[in-house]
Amino acid sequence: LELGCGISPALGGLGRAAHVTIGAPDAVNPSLSITDCNPAAIRALEAANSLAECRDKGWQASARVLDWSQPVEERMAKAFSAVIASEVLYYNVDVNELLRAVHAFLRPGGVFLLA
């Protein structure tokens, strides 16, 4: 799960980074969920076909609107082996709120990458 993608058209590399960093080369049906709280960011991501490289590598890649400051949907609770968040602490963000959300999304033993 990636939190706060913004409008970057270069997310293909994120799938590669997650693959290497988290050790997913042997994963069956690896998936990448790209999210942002801004619907315009998701539309820009889809318009740029930014997930194509991930899909070409066999990943199940999706993009959706998600505001991690809101309560976590039950179907997403403890659903991810890794959470990646880059440049999400750049304005009045409560770090504890971010950590609460990450804890809610991560499976036990999961990995959190913050940049």
Coordinates of C-alpha atoms in Angstrom, one line a residue:
L1 CA 0.0 0.0 0.0
E2 CA 1.4 3.4 -1.0
L3 CA 0.0 6.4 0.9
G4 CA -0.1 9.9 -0.7
C5 CA 1.1 9.4 -4.2
G6 CA 0.5 13.0 -5.3
I7 CA 0.5 13.6 -9.0
S8 CA 3.9 12.0 -9.8
P9 CA 3.9 10.2 -13.2
A10 CA 6.9 8.1 -12.3
L11 CA 5.4 5.5 -10.0
G12 CA 6.5 2.6 -12.1
G13 CA 9.7 2.6 -10.2
L14 CA 7.8 2.3 -6.9
G15 CA 6.8 -1.2 -7.9
R16 CA 10.4 -2.1 -8.6
A17 CA 11.5 -0.6 -5.3
A18 CA 8.9 -2.4 -3.3
H19 CA 9.7 -5.6 -5.1
V20 CA 13.4 -5.3 -4.2
T21 CA 13.1 -3.7 -0.8
I22 CA 10.5 -6.0 0.7
G23 CA 11.8 -9.1 -0.9
A24 CA 8.7 -9.9 -3.0
P25 CA 10.4 -11.6 -6.0
D26 CA 8.9 -14.9 -5.0
A27 CA 5.5 -13.5 -4.2
V28 CA 2.5 -15.0 -5.9
N29 CA 0.2 -12.4 -7.3
P30 CA 2.1 -9.4 -5.9
S31 CA -0.1 -6.3 -5.7
L32 CA 0.4 -2.5 -5.4
S33 CA -2.3 -0.2 -4.2
I34 CA -1.5 3.5 -4.9
T35 CA -3.6 6.0 -2.9
D36 CA -4.1 9.7 -2.4
C37 CA -6.7 11.8 -0.6
N38 CA -7.0 14.0 -3.6
P39 CA -9.2 12.6 -6.4
A40 CA -7.3 14.8 -8.9
A41 CA -4.0 13.0 -8.1
I42 CA -5.7 9.6 -8.8
R43 CA -7.1 10.9 -12.1
A44 CA -3.7 12.2 -13.2
L45 CA -2.1 8.9 -12.3
E46 CA -4.7 7.0 -14.4
A47 CA -4.4 9.5 -17.3
A48 CA -0.6 9.0 -17.4
N49 CA -1.1 5.2 -17.3
S50 CA 1.5 5.3 -14.5
L51 CA 0.7 1.8 -13.3
A52 CA 1.3 0.1 -16.6
E53 CA 4.9 -0.9 -15.8
C54 CA 3.8 -2.6 -12.6
R55 CA 1.1 -4.4 -14.5
D56 CA 3.5 -5.4 -17.2
K57 CA 5.7 -7.1 -14.6
G58 CA 2.7 -9.1 -13.4
W59 CA 1.7 -7.0 -10.4
Q60 CA -2.0 -6.3 -9.6
A61 CA -1.8 -2.5 -9.5
S62 CA -4.6 -0.2 -8.6
A63 CA -5.1 3.4 -7.7
R64 CA -7.8 4.8 -5.4
V65 CA -8.8 7.8 -3.3
L66 CA -7.9 7.1 0.3
D67 CA -7.7 9.6 3.2
W68 CA -5.6 7.8 5.8
S69 CA -6.7 10.4 8.4
Q70 CA -10.1 8.7 8.4
P71 CA -11.0 5.4 10.1
V72 CA -9.7 2.4 8.1
E73 CA -12.3 0.4 6.2
E74 CA -12.6 -3.1 7.7
R75 CA -11.7 -4.8 4.4
M76 CA -8.4 -2.9 4.4
A77 CA -7.5 -3.5 8.1
K78 CA -4.4 -5.6 8.4
A79 CA -4.5 -6.3 4.7
F80 CA -1.0 -5.2 3.6
S81 CA 2.5 -6.7 4.1
A82 CA 4.1 -3.3 3.4
V83 CA 3.1 0.4 3.6
I84 CA 5.1 3.0 1.8
A85 CA 4.6 6.7 2.5
S86 CA 6.8 9.4 0.8
E87 CA 6.5 13.1 1.3
V88 CA 3.3 12.8 3.4
L89 CA 4.5 14.9 6.4
Y90 CA 5.0 18.2 4.6
Y91 CA 2.2 20.2 6.2
N92 CA 0.3 20.1 9.4
V93 CA 0.1 16.4 9.7
D94 CA -0.2 14.6 13.0
V95 CA 2.6 12.0 13.0
N96 CA 0.6 9.9 15.5
E97 CA -2.3 9.9 13.1
L98 CA -0.1 8.5 10.3
L99 CA 1.4 5.9 12.6
R100 CA -2.1 4.8 13.7
A101 CA -3.2 4.4 10.1
V102 CA 0.0 2.5 9.2
H103 CA -0.6 0.2 12.2
A104 CA -4.2 -0.4 11.1
F105 CA -3.2 -1.3 7.5
L106 CA -0.2 -3.5 8.2
R107 CA -0.3 -7.2 8.8
P108 CA 1.7 -8.4 11.8
G109 CA 5.3 -8.4 10.9
G110 CA 4.7 -6.0 8.0
V111 CA 7.2 -3.3 6.8
F112 CA 6.7 0.4 6.9
L113 CA 8.9 2.6 4.7
L114 CA 8.7 6.4 5.3
A115 CA 10.6 8.9 3.2

